[in-house]
Structures are given as structure tokens and as C-alpha cells.
Coordinates of C-alpha atoms in Angstrom, one line a residue:
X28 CA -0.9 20.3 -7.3
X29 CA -4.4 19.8 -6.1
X30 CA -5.6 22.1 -8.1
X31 CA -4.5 20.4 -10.8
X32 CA -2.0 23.0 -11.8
X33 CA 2.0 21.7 -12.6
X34 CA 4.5 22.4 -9.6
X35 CA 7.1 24.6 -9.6
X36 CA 10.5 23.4 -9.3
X37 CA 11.0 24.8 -5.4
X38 CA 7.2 22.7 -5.0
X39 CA 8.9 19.8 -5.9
X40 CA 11.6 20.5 -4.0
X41 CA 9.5 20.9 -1.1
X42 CA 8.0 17.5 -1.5
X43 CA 11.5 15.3 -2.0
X44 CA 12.6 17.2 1.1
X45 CA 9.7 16.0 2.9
X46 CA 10.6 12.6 2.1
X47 CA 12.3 10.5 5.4
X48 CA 15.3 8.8 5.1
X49 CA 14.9 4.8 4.5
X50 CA 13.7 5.2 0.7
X51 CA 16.1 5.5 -2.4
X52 CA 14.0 6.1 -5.5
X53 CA 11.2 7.9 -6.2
X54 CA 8.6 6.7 -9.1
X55 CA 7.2 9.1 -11.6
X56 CA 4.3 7.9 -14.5
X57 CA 5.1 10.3 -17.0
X58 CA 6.5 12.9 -18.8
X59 CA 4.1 16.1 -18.1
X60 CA 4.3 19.2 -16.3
X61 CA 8.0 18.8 -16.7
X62 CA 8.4 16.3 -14.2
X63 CA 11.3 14.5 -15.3
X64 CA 13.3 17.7 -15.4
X65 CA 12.6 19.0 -12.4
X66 CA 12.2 15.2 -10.6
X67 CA 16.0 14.8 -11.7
X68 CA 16.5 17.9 -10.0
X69 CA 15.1 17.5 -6.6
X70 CA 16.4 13.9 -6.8
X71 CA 20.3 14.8 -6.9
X72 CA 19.7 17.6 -4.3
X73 CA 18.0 15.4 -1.6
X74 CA 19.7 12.5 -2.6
X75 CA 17.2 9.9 -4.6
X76 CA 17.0 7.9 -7.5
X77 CA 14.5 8.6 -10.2
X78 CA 12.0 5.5 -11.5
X79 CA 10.7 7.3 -14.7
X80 CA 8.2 6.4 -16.8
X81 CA 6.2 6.4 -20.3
X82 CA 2.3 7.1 -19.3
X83 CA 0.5 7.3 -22.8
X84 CA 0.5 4.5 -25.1
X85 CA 0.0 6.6 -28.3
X86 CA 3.3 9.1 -27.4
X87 CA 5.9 6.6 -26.8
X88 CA 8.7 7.8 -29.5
X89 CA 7.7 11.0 -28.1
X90 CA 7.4 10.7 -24.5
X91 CA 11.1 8.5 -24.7
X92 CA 12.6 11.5 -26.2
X93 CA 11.4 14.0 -23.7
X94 CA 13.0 11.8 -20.8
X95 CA 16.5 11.4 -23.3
X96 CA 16.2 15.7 -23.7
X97 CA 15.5 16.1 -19.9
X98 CA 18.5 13.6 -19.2
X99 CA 21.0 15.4 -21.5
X100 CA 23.5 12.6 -21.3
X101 CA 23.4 12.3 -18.0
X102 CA 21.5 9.6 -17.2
X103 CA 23.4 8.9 -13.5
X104 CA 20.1 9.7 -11.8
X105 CA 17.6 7.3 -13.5
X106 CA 17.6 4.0 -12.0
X107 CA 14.3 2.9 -14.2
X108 CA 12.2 3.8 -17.2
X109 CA 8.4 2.0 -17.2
X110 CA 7.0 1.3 -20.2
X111 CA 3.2 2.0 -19.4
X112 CA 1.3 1.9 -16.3
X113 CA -1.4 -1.0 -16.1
X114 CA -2.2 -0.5 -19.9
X115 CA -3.5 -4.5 -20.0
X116 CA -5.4 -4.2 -16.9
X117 CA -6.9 -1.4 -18.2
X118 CA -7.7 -2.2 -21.7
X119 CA -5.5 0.2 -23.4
X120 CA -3.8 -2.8 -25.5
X121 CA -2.4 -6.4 -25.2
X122 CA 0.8 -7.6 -24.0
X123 CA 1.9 -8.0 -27.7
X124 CA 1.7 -4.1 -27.9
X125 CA 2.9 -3.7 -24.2
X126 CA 6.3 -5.6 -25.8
X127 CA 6.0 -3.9 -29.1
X128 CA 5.9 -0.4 -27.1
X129 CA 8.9 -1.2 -25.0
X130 CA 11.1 -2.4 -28.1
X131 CA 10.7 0.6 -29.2
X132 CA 11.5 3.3 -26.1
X133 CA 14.6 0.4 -25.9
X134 CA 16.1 1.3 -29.1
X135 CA 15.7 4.8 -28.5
X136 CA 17.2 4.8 -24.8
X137 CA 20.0 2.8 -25.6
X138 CA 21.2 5.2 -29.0
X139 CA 21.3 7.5 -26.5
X140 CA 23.5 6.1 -24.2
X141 CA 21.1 4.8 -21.6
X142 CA 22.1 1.7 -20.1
X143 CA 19.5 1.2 -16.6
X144 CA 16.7 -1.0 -16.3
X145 CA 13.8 -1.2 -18.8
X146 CA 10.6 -2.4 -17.6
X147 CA 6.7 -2.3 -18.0
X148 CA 4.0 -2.2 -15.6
X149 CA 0.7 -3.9 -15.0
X150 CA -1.0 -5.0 -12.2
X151 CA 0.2 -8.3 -10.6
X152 CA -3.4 -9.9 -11.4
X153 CA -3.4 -8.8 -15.0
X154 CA 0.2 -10.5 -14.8
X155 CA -1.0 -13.3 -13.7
X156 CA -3.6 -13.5 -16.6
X157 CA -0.8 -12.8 -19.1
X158 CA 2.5 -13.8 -18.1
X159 CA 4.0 -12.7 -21.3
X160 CA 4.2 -9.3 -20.0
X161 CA 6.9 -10.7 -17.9
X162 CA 8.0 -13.1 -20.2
X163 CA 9.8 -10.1 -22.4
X164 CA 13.8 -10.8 -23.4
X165 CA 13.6 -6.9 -23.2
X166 CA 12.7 -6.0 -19.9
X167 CA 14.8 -6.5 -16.9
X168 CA 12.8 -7.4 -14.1
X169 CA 8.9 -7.9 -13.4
X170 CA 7.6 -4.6 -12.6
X171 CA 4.1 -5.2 -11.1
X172 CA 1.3 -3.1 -8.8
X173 CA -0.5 -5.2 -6.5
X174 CA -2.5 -3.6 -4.0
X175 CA -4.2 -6.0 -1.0
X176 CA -6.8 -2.9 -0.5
X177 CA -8.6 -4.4 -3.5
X178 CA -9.3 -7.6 -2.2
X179 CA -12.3 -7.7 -0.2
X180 CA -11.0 -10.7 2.2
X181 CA -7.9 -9.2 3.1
X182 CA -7.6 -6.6 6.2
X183 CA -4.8 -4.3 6.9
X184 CA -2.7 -6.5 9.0
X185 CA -2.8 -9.3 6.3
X186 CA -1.3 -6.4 3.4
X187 CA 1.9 -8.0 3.4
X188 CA 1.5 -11.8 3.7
X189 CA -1.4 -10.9 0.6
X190 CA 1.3 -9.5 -1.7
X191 CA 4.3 -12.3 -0.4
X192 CA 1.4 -15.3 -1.5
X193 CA 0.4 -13.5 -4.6
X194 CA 4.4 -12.7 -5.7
X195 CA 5.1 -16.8 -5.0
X196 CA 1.3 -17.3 -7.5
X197 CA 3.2 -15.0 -10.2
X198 CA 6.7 -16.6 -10.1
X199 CA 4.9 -20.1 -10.7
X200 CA 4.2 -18.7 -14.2
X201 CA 7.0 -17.3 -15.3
X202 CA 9.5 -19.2 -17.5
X203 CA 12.6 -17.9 -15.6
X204 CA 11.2 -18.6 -11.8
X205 CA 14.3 -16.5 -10.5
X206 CA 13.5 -13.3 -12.5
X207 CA 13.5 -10.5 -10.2
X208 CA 9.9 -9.3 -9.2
X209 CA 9.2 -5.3 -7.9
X210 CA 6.2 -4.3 -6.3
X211 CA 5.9 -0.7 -8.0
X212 CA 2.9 0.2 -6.5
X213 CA 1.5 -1.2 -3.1
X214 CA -0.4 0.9 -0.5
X215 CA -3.2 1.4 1.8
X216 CA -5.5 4.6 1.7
X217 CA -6.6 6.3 4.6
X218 CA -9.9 6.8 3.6
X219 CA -12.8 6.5 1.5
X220 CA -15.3 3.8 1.7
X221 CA -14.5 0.3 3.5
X222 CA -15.6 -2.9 2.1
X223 CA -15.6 -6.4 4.2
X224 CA -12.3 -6.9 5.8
X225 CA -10.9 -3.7 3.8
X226 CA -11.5 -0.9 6.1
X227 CA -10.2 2.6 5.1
X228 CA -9.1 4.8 8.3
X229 CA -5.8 6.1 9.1
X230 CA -4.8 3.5 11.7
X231 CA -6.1 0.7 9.0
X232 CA -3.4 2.4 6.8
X233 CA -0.5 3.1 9.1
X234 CA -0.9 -1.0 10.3
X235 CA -0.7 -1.8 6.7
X236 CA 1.8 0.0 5.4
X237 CA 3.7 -1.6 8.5
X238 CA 2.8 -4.8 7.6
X239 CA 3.6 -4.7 4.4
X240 CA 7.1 -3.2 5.2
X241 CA 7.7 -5.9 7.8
X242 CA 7.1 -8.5 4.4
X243 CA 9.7 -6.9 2.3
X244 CA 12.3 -6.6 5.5
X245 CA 14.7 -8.7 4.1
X246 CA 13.9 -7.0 0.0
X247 CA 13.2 -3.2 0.7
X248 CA 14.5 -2.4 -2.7
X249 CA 11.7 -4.3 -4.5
X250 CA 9.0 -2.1 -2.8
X251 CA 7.5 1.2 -4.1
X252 CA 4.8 2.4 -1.4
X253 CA 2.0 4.1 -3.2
X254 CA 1.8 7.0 -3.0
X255 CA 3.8 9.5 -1.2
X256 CA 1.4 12.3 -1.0
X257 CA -2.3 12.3 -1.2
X258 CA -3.5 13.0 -4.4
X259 CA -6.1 15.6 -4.8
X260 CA -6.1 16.1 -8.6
X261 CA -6.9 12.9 -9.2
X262 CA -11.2 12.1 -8.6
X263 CA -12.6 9.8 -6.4
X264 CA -14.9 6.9 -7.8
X265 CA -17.9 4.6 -6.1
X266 CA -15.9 2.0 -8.3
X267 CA -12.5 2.5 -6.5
X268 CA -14.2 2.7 -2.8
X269 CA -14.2 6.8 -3.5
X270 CA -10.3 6.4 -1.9
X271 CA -8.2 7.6 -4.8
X272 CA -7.3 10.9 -3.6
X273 CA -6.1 9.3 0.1
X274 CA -3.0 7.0 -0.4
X275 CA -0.8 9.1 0.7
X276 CA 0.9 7.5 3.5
X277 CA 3.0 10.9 4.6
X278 CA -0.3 12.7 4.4
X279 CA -0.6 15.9 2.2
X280 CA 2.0 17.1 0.2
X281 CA 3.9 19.9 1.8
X282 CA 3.7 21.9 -1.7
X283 CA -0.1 21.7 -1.3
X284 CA -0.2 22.7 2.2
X285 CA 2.1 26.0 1.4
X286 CA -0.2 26.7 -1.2
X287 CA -3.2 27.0 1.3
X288 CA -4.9 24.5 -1.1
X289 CA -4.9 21.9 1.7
X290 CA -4.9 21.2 5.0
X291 CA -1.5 20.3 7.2
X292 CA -3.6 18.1 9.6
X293 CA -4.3 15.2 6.6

């Protein structure tokens, strides 16, 4: 919630129902506030596919075994489990313990009778820098965020050839050029503070969300839009263009708005 307080099952209701037709999975990080449980509820009642994932490097065992308990062998829901979010990019570990971590959560899923994808996450520059996190036997497909917002030379309209030329700069490195690459995070925020061609306004982000749609026309399955909902928990930073609370591209959540803790305008 923006408050920071864990939604309620009929709150995350809410927000799935909120969700428009034209997307089929729905990406979690983690494992608190009960998410998975109640994500795998909201997902069979609207209709979507669940993209779990582990968030904390120090809890894997742990965190695995709270998605196998939440799952109770029924696992016809979850598409995905990430191993990690951007833990190289952010300096949590290497890629050796990125692989070591998802070694682990794989023998665990698989004695209990999971049989989806397995991936890890980093950001598509961090990727680039250490192509061994693709380069794993164990996952089974490049899960990268990549986020044209970040580059100061790149305007909205340019979102989606951005990601297309830095996806064709990534497969260059990998030693199987065909392996499948996802986009699990891409977005624009619709506000905070612009920076050269990067300018935050709610146009700026409607044009390149559209543009970045328009790229992956032909491969909407290997897009995950960041993020569904604003996110007023989270803090805003000088060092992220004060814009983490806005990339919501459907606005504020509709839990939030019911809650009186937002406004429905944003």
C-alpha cells in the first residue's frame, strides 16, 4: 500500500481487476506480505499468470519454500520464478553467486514438482558486463530490465528502438545467440525530474510506453511494463531523477485510491 502497510486479499483483488485485457502475467519480486498467496489468488480469478520471484539473496532456501507452501502442489498458475532482482547491478554479489543461488531454489522447485521456467534478473547493462549471468545451463531464458529512461540521449519516442539496439548488443555476447531474451522490467515514469532528452511528464510516458509496445509488436510475450501502479512506498532519490514512486503507467492503484491514501486523478 502506500503507506507501506501489506494489502489485503480483496486490495489485491482490486488491483488485478483493474488490469485491461492485452497482458497475461503479472510479475511479483518477492515473497512478503503474503504476496504469492494472495497473487495466485487474484491471478486465477481475473485470469493471469504469476512471474514470482526470490528478492533477498540471504533467504533463498527460505524464500523458495514459502513460494513451494503458497503453491501447495499446484503450481498451474506460475509461469516464472526469478532468482534475484538486479543483485550484480547492485552489488549484492557476482554472477558466480547469482548461479550458485539459482542452483539452489532449482533443486528445491523441482523436488517439489515444479517444472516452469527458472530465471535470474539483472539489468541488461550489468548483462552486458557479465554475460555469464545468461550464460547459466540452469536458467531458461535471459531475464533482463532495461529501462531507456536511464539514458540521458534517449527521449520517449526512441524507448523502443533503445531496448530493440541494446537486446541485438546483448545477444552478440551470448554463447547461444538464439537464447530467448525477456525484458522484465521496461517503463517510463510520469514524473520526477527530466534530464537531457529524458523528460518525465505524463505525455513523455504514455508516447513511450507506446513506443515501446509498437517494438515488441511482433514479441508481446517478452515484455513486462514496469510497473503497473505507482508506487508510493517506495522513496524517491536525486540519484534516480526523484521518479521512483511514478512508473505506474495505469496511474494509482485502485486499492490506494479506496483507501483515501491517494488520489484517483494520478
Amino acid at each position: 500500500m502506500a503507506d507501506s502497510s501489506c494489502k489485503t486479499q480483496d486490495q489485491v483483488n482490486a488491483d488485478f481487476a483493474a488490469i485491461p485485457s492485452g497482458y497475461s502475467t503479472v510479475r511479483l519480486y518477492g515473497v512478503d506480505c503474503n504476496q504469492i498467496t494472495t497473487g495466485i489468488v487474484a491471478a486465477k480469478k481475473y485470469g493471469f499468470k504469476i512471474f514470482a520471484g526470490l528478492y533477498n539473496f540471504g533467504s533463498v532456501s527460505a524464500d523458495t519454500q514459502t513460494i513451494i507452501t503458497a503453491a501447495n502442489g499446484d503450481w498451474s498458475t506460475i509461469s516464472t520464478i526469478a532468482v534475484g532482482n538486479e543483485w550484480v547491478n547492485n552489488g549484492v554479489t557476482d554472477a558466480a553467486g547469482v548461479a550458485s543461488a539459482v542452483s539452489t531454489a532449482k533443486a528445491l522447485l523441482k523436488a517439489a514438482g515444479y517444472t516452469g521456467k527458472l530465471v535470474s534478473v539483472d539489468t541488461l547493462a550489468a548483462t552486458k558486463l557479465y554475460p555469464a549471468l545468461c550464460n547459466n545451463a540452469d536458467i531458461d531464458f535471459c531475464a533482463v530490465n532495461c529501462h531507456p529512461f536511464f539514458d540521458t540521449n534517449t527521449d520517449a519516442a526512441s524507448a523502443g528502438s533503445f531496448i530493440t539496439t541494446q537486446i541485438t548488443e546483448l545477444r552478440a555476447l551470448l554463447s547461444n545467440p538464439n537464447m530467448e531474451i525477456v525484458i522484465t522490467e521496461t517503463g517510463w515514469p510520469s514524473s520526477g525530474t527530466s534530464h537531457d532528452k529524458a523528460v518525465v511528464s505524463k505525455d513523455a510516458q504514455t508516447t513511450a510506453i507506446a513506443a515501446i509496445k509498437s517494438a515488441f509488436s511482433s514479441n508481446q510475450s517478452n515484455l513486462f511494463l514496469f510497473s503497473t501502479f505507482n508506487d508510493y512506498w517506495k522513496v524517491n532519490s536525486a540519484a534516480l531523477y526523484n521518479a521512483e514512486q511514478a512508473w505506474g503507467y495505469l496511474g494509482n492503484a485502485p486499492s490506494d485510491i479506496a483507501a483515501g491514501l491517494v488520489a484517483a486523478s494520478a
